[in-house]
Amino acid sequence: MSRGAGSGETRAREPRSRGASKRRAGREMALQMLYQREMGNSTTPQVLHHYNPVDLLEAVRDEPQEDTLVTISGQPTQMREALAYAHRLVEGAAGHLGELDELIREQAEHWRLERMSAV
């Protein structure tokens, strides 16, 4: 339940749209793939080929909080669309790594990129 802004009334939260859930799941998968790419010294094609969201689902299925991937896991079409979105994000990020690293360097005062955590 949430309160309306200054109204004092309580209303039920509206469920997230399916599009938002797919995009959120896609972003989660993309972050995992980019982390796997960085930590495993893998190429982008290798990560895209070997990433299996089912493995992740097994790890988070019993987590106490609602997980977006678990929510859409029973919906194959949404899962395929989320994975396709994740692939586009990973390919886009991988294609601009130099630019992204430079943006991070510009904003990181007194920190070298090499000293920063992967996530």
mmCIF file of N, CA and C in Angstrom:
data_model
loop_
_atom_site.group_PDB
_atom_site.id
_atom_site.type_symbol
_atom_site.label_atom_id
_atom_site.label_comp_id
_atom_site.label_asym_id
_atom_site.label_seq_id
_atom_site.Cartn_x
_atom_site.Cartn_y
_atom_site.Cartn_z
ATOM 1 N N MET A 1 0.835 -1.172 0.000
ATOM 2 C CA MET A 1 0.000 0.000 0.000
ATOM 3 C C MET A 1 0.877 1.232 0.000
ATOM 4 N N SER A 2 0.419 2.262 -0.633
ATOM 5 C CA SER A 2 1.156 3.522 -0.622
ATOM 6 C C SER A 2 0.175 4.653 -0.406
ATOM 7 N N ARG A 3 0.692 5.753 0.071
ATOM 8 C CA ARG A 3 -0.150 6.909 0.329
ATOM 9 C C ARG A 3 -0.065 7.865 -0.836
ATOM 10 N N GLY A 4 -1.168 8.469 -1.169
ATOM 11 C CA GLY A 4 -1.178 9.510 -2.193
ATOM 12 C C GLY A 4 -0.441 10.714 -1.648
ATOM 13 N N ALA A 5 0.185 11.478 -2.510
ATOM 14 C CA ALA A 5 0.980 12.628 -2.094
ATOM 15 C C ALA A 5 0.118 13.622 -1.338
ATOM 16 N N GLY A 6 0.317 13.690 -0.030
ATOM 17 C CA GLY A 6 -0.370 14.663 0.810
ATOM 18 C C GLY A 6 -1.852 14.434 0.976
ATOM 19 N N SER A 7 -2.391 13.360 0.452
ATOM 20 C CA SER A 7 -3.834 13.177 0.501
ATOM 21 C C SER A 7 -4.293 12.451 1.751
ATOM 22 N N GLY A 8 -3.373 11.707 2.383
ATOM 23 C CA GLY A 8 -3.753 10.938 3.555
ATOM 24 C C GLY A 8 -4.473 9.657 3.201
ATOM 25 N N GLU A 9 -4.758 9.440 1.925
ATOM 26 C CA GLU A 9 -5.444 8.211 1.530
ATOM 27 C C GLU A 9 -4.443 7.120 1.209
ATOM 28 N N THR A 10 -4.864 5.901 1.419
ATOM 29 C CA THR A 10 -4.012 4.756 1.134
ATOM 30 C C THR A 10 -4.596 4.041 -0.066
ATOM 31 N N ARG A 11 -3.715 3.698 -1.020
ATOM 32 C CA ARG A 11 -4.191 2.992 -2.202
ATOM 33 C C ARG A 11 -3.265 1.827 -2.496
ATOM 34 N N ALA A 12 -3.778 0.831 -3.167
ATOM 35 C CA ALA A 12 -2.974 -0.339 -3.516
ATOM 36 C C ALA A 12 -1.951 0.050 -4.567
ATOM 37 N N ARG A 13 -0.755 -0.534 -4.454
ATOM 38 C CA ARG A 13 0.257 -0.278 -5.466
ATOM 39 C C ARG A 13 -0.167 -0.920 -6.767
ATOM 40 N N GLU A 14 0.100 -0.209 -7.834
ATOM 41 C CA GLU A 14 -0.212 -0.766 -9.134
ATOM 42 C C GLU A 14 0.903 -1.731 -9.528
ATOM 43 N N PRO A 15 0.558 -2.871 -10.111
ATOM 44 C CA PRO A 15 1.589 -3.809 -10.532
ATOM 45 C C PRO A 15 2.421 -3.206 -11.656
ATOM 46 N N ARG A 16 3.702 -3.597 -11.696
ATOM 47 C CA ARG A 16 4.570 -3.127 -12.768
ATOM 48 C C ARG A 16 4.069 -3.667 -14.087
ATOM 49 N N SER A 17 4.277 -2.888 -15.132
ATOM 50 C CA SER A 17 3.872 -3.359 -16.449
ATOM 51 C C SER A 17 4.798 -4.486 -16.876
ATOM 52 N N ARG A 18 4.311 -5.308 -17.766
ATOM 53 C CA ARG A 18 5.123 -6.427 -18.240
ATOM 54 C C ARG A 18 6.349 -5.926 -18.970
ATOM 55 N N GLY A 19 6.214 -4.825 -19.722
ATOM 56 C CA GLY A 19 7.353 -4.263 -20.434
ATOM 57 C C GLY A 19 8.443 -3.839 -19.467
ATOM 58 N N ALA A 20 8.052 -3.232 -18.359
ATOM 59 C CA ALA A 20 9.029 -2.791 -17.367
ATOM 60 C C ALA A 20 9.719 -3.992 -16.746
ATOM 61 N N SER A 21 8.982 -5.061 -16.482
ATOM 62 C CA SER A 21 9.586 -6.263 -15.904
ATOM 63 C C SER A 21 10.584 -6.889 -16.858
ATOM 64 N N LYS A 22 10.238 -6.941 -18.152
ATOM 65 C CA LYS A 22 11.154 -7.505 -19.137
ATOM 66 C C LYS A 22 12.416 -6.663 -19.237
ATOM 67 N N ARG A 23 12.243 -5.362 -19.256
ATOM 68 C CA ARG A 23 13.408 -4.481 -19.377
ATOM 69 C C ARG A 23 14.278 -4.578 -18.125
ATOM 70 N N ARG A 24 13.656 -4.633 -16.968
ATOM 71 C CA ARG A 24 14.435 -4.753 -15.733
ATOM 72 C C ARG A 24 15.189 -6.088 -15.715
ATOM 73 N N ALA A 25 14.501 -7.154 -16.085
ATOM 74 C CA ALA A 25 15.155 -8.465 -16.139
ATOM 75 C C ALA A 25 16.288 -8.437 -17.160
ATOM 76 N N GLY A 26 16.067 -7.784 -18.285
ATOM 77 C CA GLY A 26 17.106 -7.665 -19.299
ATOM 78 C C GLY A 26 18.315 -6.906 -18.784
ATOM 79 N N ARG A 27 18.066 -5.832 -18.023
ATOM 80 C CA ARG A 27 19.183 -5.075 -17.452
ATOM 81 C C ARG A 27 19.944 -5.913 -16.431
ATOM 82 N N GLU A 28 19.220 -6.687 -15.625
ATOM 83 C CA GLU A 28 19.877 -7.564 -14.648
ATOM 84 C C GLU A 28 20.760 -8.589 -15.356
ATOM 85 N N MET A 29 20.216 -9.191 -16.408
ATOM 86 C CA MET A 29 20.987 -10.192 -17.141
ATOM 87 C C MET A 29 22.200 -9.547 -17.811
ATOM 88 N N ALA A 30 22.014 -8.357 -18.378
ATOM 89 C CA ALA A 30 23.126 -7.670 -19.043
ATOM 90 C C ALA A 30 24.242 -7.369 -18.046
ATOM 91 N N LEU A 31 23.885 -6.905 -16.867
ATOM 92 C CA LEU A 31 24.900 -6.620 -15.858
ATOM 93 C C LEU A 31 25.659 -7.894 -15.485
ATOM 94 N N GLN A 32 24.930 -8.989 -15.352
ATOM 95 C CA GLN A 32 25.578 -10.263 -15.025
ATOM 96 C C GLN A 32 26.516 -10.697 -16.148
ATOM 97 N N MET A 33 26.085 -10.531 -17.383
ATOM 98 C CA MET A 33 26.925 -10.922 -18.510
ATOM 99 C C MET A 33 28.165 -10.042 -18.601
ATOM 100 N N LEU A 34 28.006 -8.738 -18.386
ATOM 101 C CA LEU A 34 29.157 -7.841 -18.438
ATOM 102 C C LEU A 34 30.140 -8.158 -17.312
ATOM 103 N N TYR A 35 29.611 -8.496 -16.147
ATOM 104 C CA TYR A 35 30.477 -8.891 -15.033
ATOM 105 C C TYR A 35 31.218 -10.182 -15.380
ATOM 106 N N GLN A 36 30.492 -11.137 -15.934
ATOM 107 C CA GLN A 36 31.101 -12.407 -16.335
ATOM 108 C C GLN A 36 32.182 -12.165 -17.383
ATOM 109 N N ARG A 37 31.916 -11.263 -18.312
ATOM 110 C CA ARG A 37 32.890 -10.928 -19.352
ATOM 111 C C ARG A 37 34.160 -10.364 -18.726
ATOM 112 N N GLU A 38 33.987 -9.436 -17.811
ATOM 113 C CA GLU A 38 35.125 -8.768 -17.174
ATOM 114 C C GLU A 38 35.917 -9.722 -16.286
ATOM 115 N N MET A 39 35.229 -10.458 -15.442
ATOM 116 C CA MET A 39 35.913 -11.299 -14.461
ATOM 117 C C MET A 39 36.476 -12.583 -15.075
ATOM 118 N N GLY A 40 35.852 -13.075 -16.129
ATOM 119 C CA GLY A 40 36.299 -14.321 -16.732
ATOM 120 C C GLY A 40 37.215 -14.118 -17.919
ATOM 121 N N ASN A 41 37.552 -12.838 -18.199
ATOM 122 C CA ASN A 41 38.369 -12.534 -19.372
ATOM 123 C C ASN A 41 37.811 -13.221 -20.615
ATOM 124 N N SER A 42 36.494 -13.165 -20.751
ATOM 125 C CA SER A 42 35.812 -13.778 -21.883
ATOM 126 C C SER A 42 35.527 -12.721 -22.941
ATOM 127 N N THR A 43 35.306 -13.187 -24.146
ATOM 128 C CA THR A 43 34.884 -12.270 -25.204
ATOM 129 C C THR A 43 33.375 -12.092 -25.125
ATOM 130 N N THR A 44 32.898 -11.050 -25.748
ATOM 131 C CA THR A 44 31.446 -10.814 -25.756
ATOM 132 C C THR A 44 30.705 -11.982 -26.401
ATOM 133 N N PRO A 45 31.139 -12.473 -27.578
ATOM 134 C CA PRO A 45 30.424 -13.625 -28.152
ATOM 135 C C PRO A 45 30.406 -14.845 -27.230
ATOM 136 N N GLN A 46 31.506 -15.092 -26.519
ATOM 137 C CA GLN A 46 31.538 -16.231 -25.594
ATOM 138 C C GLN A 46 30.496 -16.071 -24.493
ATOM 139 N N VAL A 47 30.437 -14.894 -23.918
ATOM 140 C CA VAL A 47 29.489 -14.650 -22.823
ATOM 141 C C VAL A 47 28.054 -14.756 -23.329
ATOM 142 N N LEU A 48 27.781 -14.161 -24.470
ATOM 143 C CA LEU A 48 26.419 -14.218 -25.015
ATOM 144 C C LEU A 48 26.013 -15.658 -25.323
ATOM 145 N N HIS A 49 26.957 -16.449 -25.784
ATOM 146 C CA HIS A 49 26.646 -17.839 -26.131
ATOM 147 C C HIS A 49 26.444 -18.710 -24.892
ATOM 148 N N HIS A 50 27.248 -18.501 -23.859
ATOM 149 C CA HIS A 50 27.235 -19.403 -22.705
ATOM 150 C C HIS A 50 26.342 -18.950 -21.561
ATOM 151 N N TYR A 51 25.881 -17.707 -21.572
ATOM 152 C CA TYR A 51 25.048 -17.228 -20.465
ATOM 153 C C TYR A 51 23.739 -17.999 -20.455
ATOM 154 N N ASN A 52 23.379 -18.498 -19.289
ATOM 155 C CA ASN A 52 22.142 -19.266 -19.145
ATOM 156 C C ASN A 52 21.369 -18.721 -17.948
ATOM 157 N N PRO A 53 20.279 -17.979 -18.205
ATOM 158 C CA PRO A 53 19.530 -17.421 -17.080
ATOM 159 C C PRO A 53 18.929 -18.481 -16.166
ATOM 160 N N VAL A 54 18.759 -19.695 -16.646
ATOM 161 C CA VAL A 54 18.197 -20.769 -15.807
ATOM 162 C C VAL A 54 19.137 -21.056 -14.635
ATOM 163 N N ASP A 55 20.459 -21.012 -14.882
ATOM 164 C CA ASP A 55 21.420 -21.211 -13.796
ATOM 165 C C ASP A 55 21.226 -20.158 -12.713
ATOM 166 N N LEU A 56 21.041 -18.925 -13.136
ATOM 167 C CA LEU A 56 20.826 -17.841 -12.187
ATOM 168 C C LEU A 56 19.519 -18.044 -11.435
ATOM 169 N N LEU A 57 18.492 -18.455 -12.126
ATOM 170 C CA LEU A 57 17.187 -18.652 -11.479
ATOM 171 C C LEU A 57 17.281 -19.654 -10.350
ATOM 172 N N GLU A 58 18.042 -20.695 -10.548
ATOM 173 C CA GLU A 58 18.206 -21.690 -9.489
ATOM 174 C C GLU A 58 18.852 -21.058 -8.255
ATOM 175 N N ALA A 59 19.754 -20.128 -8.475
ATOM 176 C CA ALA A 59 20.462 -19.491 -7.358
ATOM 177 C C ALA A 59 19.575 -18.505 -6.595
ATOM 178 N N VAL A 60 18.641 -17.848 -7.275
ATOM 179 C CA VAL A 60 17.860 -16.791 -6.612
ATOM 180 C C VAL A 60 16.418 -17.184 -6.318
ATOM 181 N N ARG A 61 15.991 -18.330 -6.743
ATOM 182 C CA ARG A 61 14.571 -18.703 -6.607
ATOM 183 C C ARG A 61 14.077 -18.646 -5.161
ATOM 184 N N ASP A 62 14.939 -18.958 -4.198
ATOM 185 C CA ASP A 62 14.510 -18.986 -2.802
ATOM 186 C C ASP A 62 14.824 -17.695 -2.052
ATOM 187 N N GLU A 63 15.266 -16.657 -2.772
ATOM 188 C CA GLU A 63 15.566 -15.386 -2.127
ATOM 189 C C GLU A 63 14.275 -14.799 -1.559
ATOM 190 N N PRO A 64 14.350 -14.136 -0.399
ATOM 191 C CA PRO A 64 13.131 -13.621 0.222
ATOM 192 C C PRO A 64 12.464 -12.488 -0.559
ATOM 193 N N GLN A 65 13.242 -11.663 -1.250
ATOM 194 C CA GLN A 65 12.629 -10.569 -1.988
ATOM 195 C C GLN A 65 12.192 -11.063 -3.366
ATOM 196 N N GLU A 66 11.239 -10.362 -3.936
ATOM 197 C CA GLU A 66 10.773 -10.732 -5.266
ATOM 198 C C GLU A 66 11.873 -10.408 -6.269
ATOM 199 N N ASP A 67 12.224 -11.347 -7.091
ATOM 200 C CA ASP A 67 13.236 -11.145 -8.107
ATOM 201 C C ASP A 67 12.547 -11.092 -9.467
ATOM 202 N N THR A 68 12.912 -10.121 -10.269
ATOM 203 C CA THR A 68 12.280 -9.937 -11.566
ATOM 204 C C THR A 68 12.466 -11.145 -12.458
ATOM 205 N N LEU A 69 13.652 -11.740 -12.434
ATOM 206 C CA LEU A 69 13.881 -12.914 -13.276
ATOM 207 C C LEU A 69 12.988 -14.073 -12.866
ATOM 208 N N VAL A 70 12.813 -14.250 -11.575
ATOM 209 C CA VAL A 70 11.929 -15.317 -11.102
ATOM 210 C C VAL A 70 10.497 -15.026 -11.538
ATOM 211 N N THR A 71 10.112 -13.762 -11.469
ATOM 212 C CA THR A 71 8.753 -13.372 -11.838
ATOM 213 C C THR A 71 8.439 -13.734 -13.273
ATOM 214 N N ILE A 72 9.378 -13.471 -14.190
ATOM 215 C CA ILE A 72 9.090 -13.737 -15.602
ATOM 216 C C ILE A 72 9.564 -15.115 -16.063
ATOM 217 N N SER A 73 10.196 -15.881 -15.192
ATOM 218 C CA SER A 73 10.745 -17.178 -15.603
ATOM 219 C C SER A 73 9.668 -18.146 -16.084
ATOM 220 N N GLY A 74 8.466 -18.013 -15.581
ATOM 221 C CA GLY A 74 7.389 -18.891 -16.000
ATOM 222 C C GLY A 74 6.697 -18.414 -17.263
ATOM 223 N N GLN A 75 7.241 -17.378 -17.873
ATOM 224 C CA GLN A 75 6.648 -16.798 -19.080
ATOM 225 C C GLN A 75 7.700 -16.807 -20.189
ATOM 226 N N PRO A 76 7.783 -17.901 -20.954
ATOM 227 C CA PRO A 76 8.866 -18.067 -21.929
ATOM 228 C C PRO A 76 9.007 -16.914 -22.919
ATOM 229 N N THR A 77 7.902 -16.364 -23.386
ATOM 230 C CA THR A 77 7.990 -15.264 -24.350
ATOM 231 C C THR A 77 8.648 -14.052 -23.716
ATOM 232 N N GLN A 78 8.239 -13.716 -22.494
ATOM 233 C CA GLN A 78 8.840 -12.577 -21.816
ATOM 234 C C GLN A 78 10.310 -12.839 -21.523
ATOM 235 N N MET A 79 10.651 -14.057 -21.160
ATOM 236 C CA MET A 79 12.041 -14.381 -20.865
ATOM 237 C C MET A 79 12.892 -14.250 -22.122
ATOM 238 N N ARG A 80 12.393 -14.738 -23.261
ATOM 239 C CA ARG A 80 13.144 -14.615 -24.519
ATOM 240 C C ARG A 80 13.338 -13.147 -24.885
ATOM 241 N N GLU A 81 12.293 -12.340 -24.709
ATOM 242 C CA GLU A 81 12.397 -10.920 -25.035
ATOM 243 C C GLU A 81 13.370 -10.211 -24.095
ATOM 244 N N ALA A 82 13.352 -10.565 -22.821
ATOM 245 C CA ALA A 82 14.285 -9.972 -21.858
ATOM 246 C C ALA A 82 15.715 -10.351 -22.201
ATOM 247 N N LEU A 83 15.931 -11.599 -22.589
ATOM 248 C CA LEU A 83 17.273 -12.050 -22.944
ATOM 249 C C LEU A 83 17.750 -11.351 -24.224
ATOM 250 N N ALA A 84 16.864 -11.176 -25.184
ATOM 251 C CA ALA A 84 17.235 -10.459 -26.414
ATOM 252 C C ALA A 84 17.609 -9.012 -26.090
ATOM 253 N N TYR A 85 16.865 -8.381 -25.196
ATOM 254 C CA TYR A 85 17.177 -7.016 -24.765
ATOM 255 C C TYR A 85 18.536 -6.987 -24.066
ATOM 256 N N ALA A 86 18.805 -7.968 -23.221
ATOM 257 C CA ALA A 86 20.096 -8.057 -22.530
ATOM 258 C C ALA A 86 21.233 -8.184 -23.539
ATOM 259 N N HIS A 87 21.041 -8.984 -24.564
ATOM 260 C CA HIS A 87 22.074 -9.149 -25.593
ATOM 261 C C HIS A 87 22.363 -7.814 -26.275
ATOM 262 N N ARG A 88 21.305 -7.058 -26.592
ATOM 263 C CA ARG A 88 21.509 -5.747 -27.221
ATOM 264 C C ARG A 88 22.281 -4.812 -26.302
ATOM 265 N N LEU A 89 21.957 -4.831 -25.009
ATOM 266 C CA LEU A 89 22.665 -3.978 -24.057
ATOM 267 C C LEU A 89 24.143 -4.356 -23.950
ATOM 268 N N VAL A 90 24.412 -5.647 -23.872
ATOM 269 C CA VAL A 90 25.797 -6.122 -23.746
ATOM 270 C C VAL A 90 26.587 -5.767 -25.003
ATOM 271 N N GLU A 91 26.006 -6.010 -26.161
ATOM 272 C CA GLU A 91 26.701 -5.683 -27.408
ATOM 273 C C GLU A 91 26.953 -4.185 -27.512
ATOM 274 N N GLY A 92 25.987 -3.380 -27.086
ATOM 275 C CA GLY A 92 26.166 -1.931 -27.110
ATOM 276 C C GLY A 92 27.251 -1.471 -26.161
ATOM 277 N N ALA A 93 27.241 -1.996 -24.947
ATOM 278 C CA ALA A 93 28.263 -1.617 -23.965
ATOM 279 C C ALA A 93 29.641 -2.081 -24.432
ATOM 280 N N ALA A 94 29.726 -3.301 -24.939
ATOM 281 C CA ALA A 94 31.012 -3.840 -25.383
ATOM 282 C C ALA A 94 31.569 -3.035 -26.556
ATOM 283 N N GLY A 95 30.691 -2.510 -27.378
ATOM 284 C CA GLY A 95 31.119 -1.713 -28.514
ATOM 285 C C GLY A 95 31.613 -0.326 -28.142
ATOM 286 N N HIS A 96 31.376 0.078 -26.903
ATOM 287 C CA HIS A 96 31.747 1.423 -26.460
ATOM 288 C C HIS A 96 32.564 1.404 -25.170
ATOM 289 N N LEU A 97 33.256 0.311 -24.901
ATOM 290 C CA LEU A 97 33.990 0.193 -23.641
ATOM 291 C C LEU A 97 35.016 1.300 -23.443
ATOM 292 N N GLY A 98 35.738 1.642 -24.479
ATOM 293 C CA GLY A 98 36.732 2.702 -24.365
ATOM 294 C C GLY A 98 36.107 4.025 -23.966
ATOM 295 N N GLU A 99 34.996 4.361 -24.601
ATOM 296 C CA GLU A 99 34.286 5.603 -24.283
ATOM 297 C C GLU A 99 33.725 5.566 -22.858
ATOM 298 N N LEU A 100 33.169 4.433 -22.481
ATOM 299 C CA LEU A 100 32.615 4.306 -21.133
ATOM 300 C C LEU A 100 33.710 4.413 -20.081
ATOM 301 N N ASP A 101 34.835 3.750 -20.323
ATOM 302 C CA ASP A 101 35.955 3.838 -19.390
ATOM 303 C C ASP A 101 36.433 5.278 -19.254
ATOM 304 N N GLU A 102 36.481 6.001 -20.362
ATOM 305 C CA GLU A 102 36.927 7.396 -20.315
ATOM 306 C C GLU A 102 35.943 8.263 -19.520
ATOM 307 N N LEU A 103 34.650 8.032 -19.689
ATOM 308 C CA LEU A 103 33.658 8.780 -18.903
ATOM 309 C C LEU A 103 33.821 8.517 -17.408
ATOM 310 N N ILE A 104 34.083 7.275 -17.066
ATOM 311 C CA ILE A 104 34.291 6.923 -15.651
ATOM 312 C C ILE A 104 35.557 7.606 -15.133
ATOM 313 N N ARG A 105 36.629 7.540 -15.919
ATOM 314 C CA ARG A 105 37.889 8.186 -15.505
ATOM 315 C C ARG A 105 37.689 9.681 -15.253
ATOM 316 N N GLU A 106 36.932 10.337 -16.124
ATOM 317 C CA GLU A 106 36.700 11.780 -15.987
ATOM 318 C C GLU A 106 35.976 12.123 -14.689
ATOM 319 N N GLN A 107 35.101 11.247 -14.234
ATOM 320 C CA GLN A 107 34.288 11.530 -13.051
ATOM 321 C C GLN A 107 34.905 11.020 -11.751
ATOM 322 N N ALA A 108 35.843 10.117 -11.853
ATOM 323 C CA ALA A 108 36.420 9.477 -10.666
ATOM 324 C C ALA A 108 37.626 10.270 -10.185
ATOM 325 N N GLU A 109 37.407 11.090 -9.202
ATOM 326 C CA GLU A 109 38.501 11.882 -8.645
ATOM 327 C C GLU A 109 39.356 11.014 -7.731
ATOM 328 N N HIS A 110 40.640 11.058 -7.948
ATOM 329 C CA HIS A 110 41.623 10.365 -7.108
ATOM 330 C C HIS A 110 41.509 8.840 -7.157
ATOM 331 N N TRP A 111 40.918 8.321 -8.220
ATOM 332 C CA TRP A 111 40.813 6.870 -8.383
ATOM 333 C C TRP A 111 41.231 6.503 -9.797
ATOM 334 N N ARG A 112 42.067 5.486 -9.898
ATOM 335 C CA ARG A 112 42.388 4.927 -11.217
ATOM 336 C C ARG A 112 41.371 3.847 -11.519
ATOM 337 N N LEU A 113 41.001 3.749 -12.767
ATOM 338 C CA LEU A 113 40.005 2.766 -13.187
ATOM 339 C C LEU A 113 40.428 1.349 -12.807
ATOM 340 N N GLU A 114 41.717 1.070 -12.883
ATOM 341 C CA GLU A 114 42.230 -0.254 -12.574
ATOM 342 C C GLU A 114 42.045 -0.628 -11.111
ATOM 343 N N ARG A 115 41.888 0.348 -10.228
ATOM 344 C CA ARG A 115 41.721 0.081 -8.803
ATOM 345 C C ARG A 115 40.258 -0.097 -8.406
ATOM 346 N N MET A 116 39.362 0.183 -9.315
ATOM 347 C CA MET A 116 37.928 0.114 -8.999
ATOM 348 C C MET A 116 37.408 -1.306 -9.110
ATOM 349 N N SER A 117 36.393 -1.579 -8.321
ATOM 350 C CA SER A 117 35.700 -2.858 -8.364
ATOM 351 C C SER A 117 35.010 -3.008 -9.715
ATOM 352 N N ALA A 118 34.836 -4.241 -10.160
ATOM 353 C CA ALA A 118 34.202 -4.502 -11.462
ATOM 354 C C ALA A 118 32.740 -4.065 -11.494
ATOM 355 N N VAL A 119 32.074 -4.042 -10.353
ATOM 356 C CA VAL A 119 30.663 -3.633 -10.333
ATOM 357 C C VAL A 119 30.549 -2.364 -9.531
#
